[in-house]
Tab-separated table of C-alpha atoms (C1' of nucleotides) in Angstrom:
chain	number	residue	atom	x	y	z
A	87	UNK	CA	-32.667	4.738	-9.572
A	88	UNK	CA	-33.985	4.541	-6.004
A	89	UNK	CA	-37.332	3.083	-5.423
A	90	UNK	CA	-39.420	5.508	-3.869
A	91	UNK	CA	-42.242	6.411	-6.894
A	92	UNK	CA	-43.166	5.220	-10.108
A	93	UNK	CA	-45.497	2.186	-11.924
A	94	UNK	CA	-43.535	-0.114	-9.409
A	95	UNK	CA	-44.084	1.602	-6.123
A	96	UNK	CA	-46.641	-0.627	-5.240
A	97	UNK	CA	-44.563	-3.785	-6.059
A	98	UNK	CA	-41.756	-2.553	-4.062
A	99	UNK	CA	-43.833	-1.507	-1.085
A	100	UNK	CA	-45.543	-4.972	-0.927
A	101	UNK	CA	-41.990	-6.720	-1.396
A	102	UNK	CA	-40.731	-4.721	1.574
A	103	UNK	CA	-42.991	-5.889	3.983
A	104	UNK	CA	-41.864	-9.076	3.377
A	105	UNK	CA	-40.192	-10.556	6.748
A	106	UNK	CA	-36.592	-12.220	6.909
A	107	UNK	CA	-36.894	-15.894	6.159
A	108	UNK	CA	-39.847	-15.575	4.052
A	109	UNK	CA	-40.298	-15.591	0.324
A	110	UNK	CA	-43.117	-14.550	-2.072
A	111	UNK	CA	-43.836	-15.696	-5.806
A	112	UNK	CA	-44.226	-13.262	-8.530
A	113	UNK	CA	-47.765	-14.357	-9.223
A	114	UNK	CA	-48.795	-13.994	-5.736
A	115	UNK	CA	-47.462	-10.329	-5.792
A	116	UNK	CA	-49.197	-9.588	-8.995
A	117	UNK	CA	-52.546	-11.030	-7.731
A	118	UNK	CA	-52.215	-9.043	-4.748
A	119	UNK	CA	-51.746	-5.833	-6.357
A	120	UNK	CA	-54.745	-6.594	-8.707
A	121	UNK	CA	-52.937	-8.109	-11.659
A	122	UNK	CA	-52.829	-11.990	-11.675
A	123	UNK	CA	-51.357	-12.477	-15.003
A	124	UNK	CA	-48.729	-9.427	-14.245
A	125	UNK	CA	-46.015	-11.538	-12.803
A	126	UNK	CA	-43.593	-10.779	-15.473
A	127	UNK	CA	-43.853	-6.730	-14.641
A	128	UNK	CA	-43.332	-7.678	-11.072
A	129	UNK	CA	-40.164	-9.461	-12.341
A	130	UNK	CA	-39.119	-6.495	-14.489
A	131	UNK	CA	-39.661	-4.308	-11.167
A	132	UNK	CA	-37.320	-6.347	-9.304
A	133	UNK	CA	-34.514	-5.679	-11.691
A	134	UNK	CA	-34.867	-1.750	-11.603
A	135	UNK	CA	-35.199	-1.862	-7.850
A	136	UNK	CA	-32.360	-1.396	-5.316
A	137	UNK	CA	-31.375	-4.217	-3.113
A	138	UNK	CA	-31.158	-1.487	-0.002
A	139	UNK	CA	-34.617	-0.629	-0.362
A	140	UNK	CA	-36.276	-3.686	-1.738
A	141	UNK	CA	-35.381	-7.146	-0.714
A	142	UNK	CA	-35.894	-8.470	-4.234
A	143	UNK	CA	-34.144	-11.752	-3.366
A	144	UNK	CA	-37.167	-12.711	-1.454
A	145	UNK	CA	-39.132	-12.856	-4.505
A	146	UNK	CA	-39.019	-16.144	-6.398
A	147	UNK	CA	-41.227	-18.143	-8.902
A	148	UNK	CA	-44.396	-20.176	-8.324
A	149	UNK	CA	-42.163	-23.490	-8.159
A	150	UNK	CA	-39.935	-22.213	-5.035
A	151	UNK	CA	-37.006	-21.530	-7.474
A	152	UNK	CA	-34.769	-18.616	-8.391
A	153	UNK	CA	-35.336	-17.818	-12.133
A	154	UNK	CA	-33.348	-14.892	-13.501
A	155	UNK	CA	-32.667	-16.021	-16.863
A	156	UNK	CA	-30.481	-13.513	-18.675
A	157	UNK	CA	-28.033	-12.582	-15.535
A	158	UNK	CA	-26.035	-15.055	-13.811
A	159	UNK	CA	-24.448	-13.663	-10.661
A	160	UNK	CA	-27.700	-12.640	-9.224
A	161	UNK	CA	-29.134	-16.282	-8.513
A	162	UNK	CA	-26.293	-17.125	-6.605
A	163	UNK	CA	-26.139	-14.008	-4.434
A	164	UNK	CA	-29.694	-14.320	-4.009
A	165	UNK	CA	-29.484	-17.875	-2.822
A	166	UNK	CA	-27.118	-16.998	-0.069
A	167	UNK	CA	-29.023	-13.852	1.056
A	168	UNK	CA	-31.933	-16.313	1.627
A	169	UNK	CA	-29.921	-18.956	3.375
A	170	UNK	CA	-28.512	-16.160	5.589
A	171	UNK	CA	-31.940	-15.630	6.539
A	172	UNK	CA	-32.761	-19.022	7.608
A	173	UNK	CA	-34.484	-20.106	4.291
A	174	UNK	CA	-33.341	-23.675	3.513
A	175	UNK	CA	-32.883	-25.114	0.188
A	176	UNK	CA	-33.453	-28.664	-0.937
A	177	UNK	CA	-30.910	-30.970	-2.861
A	178	UNK	CA	-32.718	-29.535	-5.932
A	179	UNK	CA	-31.898	-25.889	-5.131
A	180	UNK	CA	-35.862	-25.407	-4.860
A	181	UNK	CA	-37.405	-23.745	-1.263
A	182	UNK	CA	-40.261	-25.155	0.519
A	183	UNK	CA	-42.992	-22.665	-0.481
A	184	UNK	CA	-45.411	-24.386	2.227
A	185	UNK	CA	-43.220	-23.558	4.704
A	186	UNK	CA	-41.395	-20.173	3.608
A	187	UNK	CA	-43.918	-18.707	1.524
A	188	UNK	CA	-45.340	-15.839	3.298
A	189	UNK	CA	-48.887	-15.078	3.223
A	190	UNK	CA	-49.684	-11.534	4.188
A	191	UNK	CA	-52.684	-10.426	5.711
A	192	UNK	CA	-55.009	-7.632	4.952
A	193	UNK	CA	-53.224	-5.259	7.294
A	194	UNK	CA	-49.849	-5.950	5.726
A	195	UNK	CA	-51.158	-5.569	2.092
A	196	UNK	CA	-52.700	-2.089	3.201
A	197	UNK	CA	-49.603	-0.818	5.014
A	198	UNK	CA	-51.105	-1.161	8.646
A	199	UNK	CA	-48.214	-2.046	10.893
B	71	DA	C1'	-51.544	2.920	-32.495
B	72	DG	C1'	-48.471	-1.823	-33.361
B	73	DC	C1'	-44.809	-4.993	-32.291
B	74	DC	C1'	-40.893	-7.539	-29.546
B	75	DT	C1'	-39.301	-9.311	-25.274
B	76	DG	C1'	-39.998	-10.933	-21.052
B	77	DA	C1'	-36.460	-12.242	-12.884
B	78	DC	C1'	-44.145	-15.783	-14.942
B	79	DT	C1'	-47.936	-19.301	-14.594
B	80	DC	C1'	-51.127	-22.960	-15.998
B	81	DG	C1'	-52.637	-27.149	-18.478
B	82	DG	C1'	-51.573	-31.489	-20.565
B	83	DA	C1'	-48.277	-35.314	-22.068
C	97	DC	C1'	-42.070	-34.543	-10.355
C	98	DT	C1'	-40.433	-33.069	-14.888
C	99	DC	C1'	-40.578	-31.255	-19.705
C	100	DC	C1'	-43.212	-28.717	-23.633
C	101	DG	C1'	-46.373	-25.399	-25.680
C	102	DA	C1'	-49.513	-21.677	-25.282
C	103	DG	C1'	-51.359	-17.416	-22.838
C	104	DC	C1'	-51.967	-12.960	-20.505
C	105	DC	C1'	-50.043	-8.409	-19.143
C	106	DA	C1'	-46.878	-4.597	-18.936
C	107	DG	C1'	-42.910	-1.905	-20.785
C	108	DG	C1'	-39.821	0.140	-24.261
C	109	DC	C1'	-39.373	1.509	-29.258
DNA sequence: AGCCTGACTCGGA
DNA sequence: CTCCGAGCCAGGC
């Protein structure tokens, strides 16, 4: 499926605005979209999204870790993609959110370049 | 409508 | 800081 329309369009639009070398948490995205507890739905949207259109690998959980659950190949791929963008992982395989967490401004959320 | 599952989050121990 | 349990929201059947 291509990410151009649907209930997840807002999520994809926001994820697409995440600059390289930065990451965002599911809860943060959900909060910006108006659903502070809809973090799970965000994860679903990532699964149904296309990596070519949506950098889903820049979306991680609030602990700064990659959480996928059922799938096994995705976490390794996600870690490599983030590392290729300059995101460093600690010995525990976690990302320093205080350093790499992207804090979008109002213009970024509204879609104004 | 109700029920189940889930790439989550928070609070407490 | 890590582990456990409970909770809220959204999607699919």
